[in-house]
PDB file of C-alpha atoms in Angstrom:
ATOM      1  CA  UNK T  26      38.911  -9.675  -4.284  1.00 41.00           C
ATOM      2  CA  UNK T  27      36.934 -12.746  -3.164  1.00 45.00           C
ATOM      3  CA  UNK T  28      34.197 -10.589  -1.610  1.00 52.00           C
ATOM      4  CA  UNK T  29      33.985  -8.514  -4.791  1.00 59.00           C
ATOM      5  CA  UNK T  30      33.690 -11.691  -6.896  1.00 67.00           C
ATOM      6  CA  UNK T  31      30.993 -13.035  -4.568  1.00 77.00           C
ATOM      7  CA  UNK T  32      29.009  -9.825  -4.996  1.00 82.00           C
ATOM      8  CA  UNK T  33      29.307 -10.028  -8.786  1.00 86.00           C
ATOM      9  CA  UNK T  34      28.038 -13.602  -8.746  1.00 85.00           C
ATOM     10  CA  UNK T  35      25.190 -12.596  -6.418  1.00 83.00           C
ATOM     11  CA  UNK T  36      24.198  -9.777  -8.799  1.00 89.00           C
ATOM     12  CA  UNK T  37      24.268 -12.218 -11.719  1.00 91.00           C
ATOM     13  CA  UNK T  38      21.896 -14.554  -9.841  1.00 90.00           C
ATOM     14  CA  UNK T  39      19.535 -11.660  -9.152  1.00 92.00           C
ATOM     15  CA  UNK T  40      19.574 -10.545 -12.786  1.00 94.00           C
ATOM     16  CA  UNK T  41      19.111 -14.131 -13.987  1.00 93.00           C
ATOM     17  CA  UNK T  42      15.997 -14.663 -11.846  1.00 93.00           C
ATOM     18  CA  UNK T  43      14.642 -11.163 -12.570  1.00 94.00           C
ATOM     19  CA  UNK T  44      14.945 -11.701 -16.317  1.00 94.00           C
ATOM     20  CA  UNK T  45      13.216 -15.067 -16.040  1.00 92.00           C
ATOM     21  CA  UNK T  46      10.268 -13.601 -14.142  1.00 93.00           C
ATOM     22  CA  UNK T  47      10.009 -10.745 -16.630  1.00 93.00           C
ATOM     23  CA  UNK T  48       9.871 -13.379 -19.388  1.00 92.00           C
ATOM     24  CA  UNK T  49       7.136 -15.245 -17.471  1.00 90.00           C
ATOM     25  CA  UNK T  50       9.433 -18.197 -16.821  1.00 90.00           C
ATOM     26  CA  UNK T  51       9.314 -20.318 -13.679  1.00 88.00           C
ATOM     27  CA  UNK T  52      12.229 -19.629 -11.344  1.00 90.00           C
ATOM     28  CA  UNK T  53      13.719 -21.630  -8.504  1.00 87.00           C
ATOM     29  CA  UNK T  54      16.393 -20.188  -6.210  1.00 88.00           C
ATOM     30  CA  UNK T  55      18.121 -22.438  -3.683  1.00 83.00           C
ATOM     31  CA  UNK T  56      20.143 -20.728  -0.997  1.00 80.00           C
ATOM     32  CA  UNK T  57      21.114 -20.609   2.644  1.00 71.00           C
ATOM     33  CA  UNK T  58      18.727 -19.232   5.263  1.00 66.00           C
ATOM     34  CA  UNK T  59      20.788 -16.097   5.822  1.00 69.00           C
ATOM     35  CA  UNK T  60      20.689 -15.255   2.102  1.00 76.00           C
ATOM     36  CA  UNK T  61      16.982 -16.027   1.557  1.00 81.00           C
ATOM     37  CA  UNK T  62      15.665 -12.753   2.983  1.00 85.00           C
ATOM     38  CA  UNK T  63      18.429 -10.733   1.365  1.00 86.00           C
ATOM     39  CA  UNK T  64      17.609 -12.219  -2.033  1.00 88.00           C
ATOM     40  CA  UNK T  65      13.888 -11.443  -1.655  1.00 91.00           C
ATOM     41  CA  UNK T  66      14.650  -7.882  -0.536  1.00 92.00           C
ATOM     42  CA  UNK T  67      17.042  -7.219  -3.392  1.00 92.00           C
ATOM     43  CA  UNK T  68      14.626  -8.625  -5.985  1.00 93.00           C
ATOM     44  CA  UNK T  69      11.978  -6.276  -4.576  1.00 95.00           C
ATOM     45  CA  UNK T  70      14.350  -3.325  -4.866  1.00 95.00           C
ATOM     46  CA  UNK T  71      14.808  -4.269  -8.539  1.00 93.00           C
ATOM     47  CA  UNK T  72      11.069  -3.837  -9.105  1.00 94.00           C
ATOM     48  CA  UNK T  73      10.018  -7.487  -8.793  1.00 94.00           C
ATOM     49  CA  UNK T  74       6.803  -8.153  -6.854  1.00 96.00           C
ATOM     50  CA  UNK T  75       8.249 -11.132  -5.005  1.00 95.00           C
ATOM     51  CA  UNK T  76       5.047 -11.996  -3.107  1.00 95.00           C
ATOM     52  CA  UNK T  77       2.978 -11.951  -6.319  1.00 96.00           C
ATOM     53  CA  UNK T  78       5.357 -14.306  -8.109  1.00 94.00           C
ATOM     54  CA  UNK T  79       5.613 -16.584  -5.083  1.00 92.00           C
ATOM     55  CA  UNK T  80       1.821 -16.717  -4.777  1.00 92.00           C
ATOM     56  CA  UNK T  81       1.462 -17.571  -8.482  1.00 89.00           C
ATOM     57  CA  UNK T  82       4.013 -20.368  -8.051  1.00 85.00           C
ATOM     58  CA  UNK T  83       6.357 -18.903 -10.655  1.00 89.00           C
ATOM     59  CA  UNK T  84       8.999 -18.089  -8.027  1.00 92.00           C
ATOM     60  CA  UNK T  85      10.205 -20.547  -5.421  1.00 87.00           C
ATOM     61  CA  UNK T  86      12.950 -19.537  -3.013  1.00 86.00           C
ATOM     62  CA  UNK T  87      14.032 -22.332  -0.728  1.00 81.00           C
ATOM     63  CA  UNK T  88      16.705 -22.629   1.897  1.00 76.00           C
ATOM     64  CA  UNK T  89      18.836 -25.589   2.880  1.00 68.00           C
ATOM     65  CA  UNK T  90      17.624 -25.039   6.433  1.00 65.00           C
ATOM     66  CA  UNK T  91      13.930 -25.424   5.500  1.00 60.00           C
ATOM     67  CA  UNK T  92      12.563 -28.372   7.525  1.00 54.00           C
ATOM     68  CA  UNK T  93      11.452 -30.417   4.515  1.00 54.00           C
ATOM     69  CA  UNK T  94      15.000 -30.375   3.118  1.00 56.00           C
ATOM     70  CA  UNK T  95      16.418 -31.526   6.434  1.00 55.00           C
ATOM     71  CA  UNK T  96      13.868 -34.383   6.536  1.00 59.00           C
ATOM     72  CA  UNK T  97      13.940 -35.495   2.904  1.00 60.00           C
ATOM     73  CA  UNK T  98      17.488 -34.658   1.816  1.00 59.00           C
ATOM     74  CA  UNK T  99      18.548 -32.161  -0.832  1.00 56.00           C
ATOM     75  CA  UNK T 100      17.852 -34.134  -4.010  1.00 58.00           C
ATOM     76  CA  UNK T 101      14.409 -35.355  -2.905  1.00 58.00           C
ATOM     77  CA  UNK T 102      13.481 -31.871  -1.724  1.00 59.00           C
ATOM     78  CA  UNK T 103      14.490 -30.172  -4.975  1.00 63.00           C
ATOM     79  CA  UNK T 104      12.482 -32.786  -6.886  1.00 66.00           C
ATOM     80  CA  UNK T 105       9.450 -32.100  -4.688  1.00 66.00           C
ATOM     81  CA  UNK T 106       9.754 -28.331  -5.167  1.00 66.00           C
ATOM     82  CA  UNK T 107      10.241 -28.804  -8.919  1.00 63.00           C
ATOM     83  CA  UNK T 108       6.905 -30.651  -9.083  1.00 67.00           C
ATOM     84  CA  UNK T 109       5.113 -27.660  -7.508  1.00 65.00           C
ATOM     85  CA  UNK T 110       6.182 -25.282 -10.281  1.00 62.00           C
ATOM     86  CA  UNK T 111       3.368 -24.524 -12.743  1.00 62.00           C
ATOM     87  CA  UNK T 112       3.502 -27.020 -15.590  1.00 57.00           C
ATOM     88  CA  UNK T 113       3.614 -25.314 -18.952  1.00 61.00           C
ATOM     89  CA  UNK T 114       5.675 -26.819 -21.731  1.00 55.00           C
ATOM     90  CA  UNK T 115       5.942 -23.439 -23.418  1.00 60.00           C
ATOM     91  CA  UNK T 116       7.839 -21.968 -20.445  1.00 68.00           C
ATOM     92  CA  UNK T 117      11.444 -22.327 -19.507  1.00 76.00           C
ATOM     93  CA  UNK T 118      12.424 -22.849 -15.891  1.00 76.00           C
ATOM     94  CA  UNK T 119      15.443 -21.054 -14.485  1.00 75.00           C
ATOM     95  CA  UNK T 120      17.325 -22.399 -11.497  1.00 76.00           C
ATOM     96  CA  UNK T 121      19.924 -20.466  -9.544  1.00 78.00           C
ATOM     97  CA  UNK T 122      21.802 -21.910  -6.609  1.00 74.00           C
ATOM     98  CA  UNK T 123      23.900 -20.344  -3.888  1.00 73.00           C
ATOM     99  CA  UNK T 124      24.606 -23.439  -1.837  1.00 60.00           C
ATOM    100  CA  UNK T 125      26.899 -25.801  -3.709  1.00 50.00           C
ATOM    101  CA  UNK T 126      29.536 -25.838  -0.989  1.00 48.00           C
ATOM    102  CA  UNK T 127      26.841 -26.670   1.623  1.00 42.00           C
ATOM    103  CA  UNK T 128      25.025 -29.479  -0.207  1.00 40.00           C
ATOM    104  CA  UNK T 129      27.276 -32.272   1.033  1.00 40.00           C
ATOM    105  CA  UNK T 130      26.255 -31.503   4.606  1.00 40.00           C
ATOM    106  CA  UNK T 131      22.690 -32.727   4.061  1.00 39.00           C
ATOM    107  CA  UNK T 132      22.649 -35.153   1.132  1.00 37.00           C
TER     108      UNK T 132
END
């Protein structure tokens, strides 16, 4: 049951980010290193050109194990990533997170 619930939540995160990109919204996904590649792959399978959106700055996928998070701490790192998103007051920004249980380890 727990695994099934985890998969449902994962699918919801994928759909949430996909919909945001389709609506030309900025999207930030924070995850663990092991899930980062899986998330990119699954977005691609859903028809999202992950590299294109990452290059444009509309999609940021970061991992808790990225060196800058380890050096700066979670809150400072998220703030720094947030500042790199394209500024456009007409756009919403979507944030999905798959790391809440791990945040206390590095903050």
